[in-house]
Structure formats: C-alpha cells, structure tokens
Amino acid sequence: MNQIKKLWIGLGIFAALCPLGLILPAHFKAGDAWGEWGPETIQKLAGYVPSGFAKLSELWKAPLPDYSFIGWEEKPLQLLGFSYIVSAVVGIAAVAVITYAIGKFLKRKENQGEL
C-alpha cells in the first residue's frame, strides 16, 4: 500500500470519528468544544465580549456553521453526526484541491525557471 493510499485511509478514519466531537460533549454535558466559542458563549463565560472578537466574528460566515447543514441545528445527534462527517469530507476535499492547485502552480513556475 502506498503512502497516498494510507493518507486517504487515515483521513477517512478521522472524518468518520468527527461525530465524537459532538457526542462526547453532549454526553458529559460539557457545552461547546473548548475554543470553538461564539460571541454568545464568550459573553456567558467571561461576562463580556472583547470588541476585536465581536468585530472579527462578523467577518467570516462558515459555509457549514457548527458543522451542520442550515436548519439542522435542532436535529437529533445521529443526524448531526452525519452532518459532521459531511463537513469533514468537504473540508478535506477543499484542502486537497487547494493543495493540489498550489502544487501544480509551483511545479509550473519551477519548470519555467521562475523558482
């Protein structure tokens, strides 16, 4: 088995394990995953929202907010787990396509003697 195949298998395993990030905090009633807090959670935890955080939090809207499909926020854990896996696959695919495109671009520059 070559290394690329092993890499894809490993990424597939990690994608399949993504729902653990949803299931374990719910099981232990731990709230949001550490560091994935939005302004509302920061307000609740710290008592205020830093102005820079509030300003930057409006800058980017994730295409799959909270790793789920729009309107699925209140779905059962099994369905949310499925949306976590889909989010992981979309993220892996996006990173793979961008990395491949950058590699092709750099290879072309190298062949032209520009690098």
CSV table of C-alpha atoms in Angstrom, one decimal:
chain,number,residue,atom,x,y,z
A,1,MET,CA,0.0,0.0,0.0
A,2,ASN,CA,1.5,3.3,-1.0
A,3,GLN,CA,1.7,6.4,1.3
A,4,ILE,CA,-1.0,8.3,-0.5
A,5,LYS,CA,-3.5,5.5,0.0
A,6,LYS,CA,-2.5,5.3,3.7
A,7,LEU,CA,-3.0,9.1,4.0
A,8,TRP,CA,-6.5,8.9,2.5
A,9,ILE,CA,-7.5,6.0,4.7
A,10,GLY,CA,-6.2,7.9,7.8
A,11,LEU,CA,-8.2,11.0,6.7
A,12,GLY,CA,-11.3,8.8,6.2
A,13,ILE,CA,-10.9,7.4,9.7
A,14,PHE,CA,-10.6,10.9,11.2
A,15,ALA,CA,-13.6,12.0,9.2
A,16,ALA,CA,-15.6,9.1,10.5
A,17,LEU,CA,-14.6,9.9,14.1
A,18,CYS,CA,-15.7,13.6,13.8
A,19,PRO,CA,-19.1,12.9,15.4
A,20,LEU,CA,-17.2,12.2,18.6
A,21,GLY,CA,-16.6,16.0,18.9
A,22,LEU,CA,-20.4,16.3,19.1
A,23,ILE,CA,-21.3,13.2,21.0
A,24,LEU,CA,-18.8,13.4,23.8
A,25,PRO,CA,-19.5,17.0,24.9
A,26,ALA,CA,-23.2,16.2,24.8
A,27,HIS,CA,-22.7,13.0,26.9
A,28,PHE,CA,-20.6,14.8,29.5
A,29,LYS,CA,-22.8,17.9,29.3
A,30,ALA,CA,-19.6,19.9,28.7
A,31,GLY,CA,-21.1,22.6,26.4
A,32,ASP,CA,-19.3,23.8,23.4
A,33,ALA,CA,-15.9,22.3,22.4
A,34,TRP,CA,-13.1,24.3,24.0
A,35,GLY,CA,-12.0,27.2,21.8
A,36,GLU,CA,-14.9,26.9,19.4
A,37,TRP,CA,-16.9,29.6,21.3
A,38,GLY,CA,-19.0,32.2,19.6
A,39,PRO,CA,-19.7,35.6,21.0
A,40,GLU,CA,-22.7,34.3,23.0
A,41,THR,CA,-20.6,31.7,24.8
A,42,ILE,CA,-17.8,34.2,25.4
A,43,GLN,CA,-20.3,36.6,26.9
A,44,LYS,CA,-21.6,33.8,29.2
A,45,LEU,CA,-18.2,32.6,30.2
A,46,ALA,CA,-16.3,35.9,30.6
A,47,GLY,CA,-19.1,38.3,31.2
A,48,TYR,CA,-18.2,40.4,28.2
A,49,VAL,CA,-17.2,40.1,24.5
A,50,PRO,CA,-13.9,41.8,23.6
A,51,SER,CA,-14.5,44.4,20.9
A,52,GLY,CA,-12.0,42.9,18.5
A,53,PHE,CA,-13.5,39.4,18.9
A,54,ALA,CA,-17.0,40.8,18.2
A,55,LYS,CA,-15.9,42.7,15.1
A,56,LEU,CA,-13.9,39.8,13.7
A,57,SER,CA,-16.7,37.2,14.4
A,58,GLU,CA,-18.9,39.1,11.9
A,59,LEU,CA,-16.2,39.0,9.2
A,60,TRP,CA,-16.5,35.3,8.3
A,61,LYS,CA,-19.6,33.2,8.0
A,62,ALA,CA,-18.8,29.5,7.7
A,63,PRO,CA,-20.5,27.7,4.8
A,64,LEU,CA,-21.4,24.9,7.2
A,65,PRO,CA,-22.0,26.7,10.5
A,66,ASP,CA,-21.4,24.5,13.6
A,67,TYR,CA,-20.5,21.7,11.1
A,68,SER,CA,-24.1,21.1,10.2
A,69,PHE,CA,-26.5,22.0,7.4
A,70,ILE,CA,-28.5,25.1,7.7
A,71,GLY,CA,-31.7,24.4,9.6
A,72,TRP,CA,-30.3,21.2,11.2
A,73,GLU,CA,-29.2,22.8,14.5
A,74,GLU,CA,-32.0,21.1,16.4
A,75,LYS,CA,-31.8,17.7,14.7
A,76,PRO,CA,-31.1,14.5,16.8
A,77,LEU,CA,-27.4,13.6,17.4
A,78,GLN,CA,-27.4,10.9,14.8
A,79,LEU,CA,-28.3,13.3,12.0
A,80,LEU,CA,-25.9,15.9,13.4
A,81,GLY,CA,-23.2,13.3,13.4
A,82,PHE,CA,-23.9,12.7,9.7
A,83,SER,CA,-23.5,16.4,9.0
A,84,TYR,CA,-20.2,16.4,11.0
A,85,ILE,CA,-18.9,13.7,8.6
A,86,VAL,CA,-20.1,15.6,5.6
A,87,SER,CA,-18.4,18.7,6.9
A,88,ALA,CA,-15.2,16.8,7.4
A,89,VAL,CA,-15.3,15.4,3.9
A,90,VAL,CA,-16.0,18.8,2.4
A,91,GLY,CA,-13.1,20.3,4.4
A,92,ILE,CA,-10.7,17.5,3.4
A,93,ALA,CA,-11.7,17.9,-0.2
A,94,ALA,CA,-11.3,21.7,-0.1
A,95,VAL,CA,-7.8,21.4,1.4
A,96,ALA,CA,-6.8,18.7,-1.0
A,97,VAL,CA,-8.0,20.7,-4.1
A,98,ILE,CA,-6.2,23.9,-2.9
A,99,THR,CA,-3.0,22.0,-2.1
A,100,TYR,CA,-3.1,20.2,-5.4
A,101,ALA,CA,-3.6,23.6,-7.3
A,102,ILE,CA,-0.8,25.2,-5.4
A,103,GLY,CA,1.5,22.3,-6.1
A,104,LYS,CA,0.6,22.4,-9.8
A,105,PHE,CA,1.2,26.2,-9.8
A,106,LEU,CA,4.6,25.9,-8.1
A,107,LYS,CA,5.6,23.0,-10.4
A,108,ARG,CA,4.8,25.1,-13.5
A,109,LYS,CA,6.8,28.0,-12.1
A,110,GLU,CA,9.7,25.7,-11.4
A,111,ASN,CA,9.7,24.3,-14.9
A,112,GLN,CA,9.7,27.8,-16.3
A,113,GLY,CA,12.7,28.6,-14.2
A,114,GLU,CA,11.0,31.2,-12.1
A,115,LEU,CA,11.6,29.4,-8.8
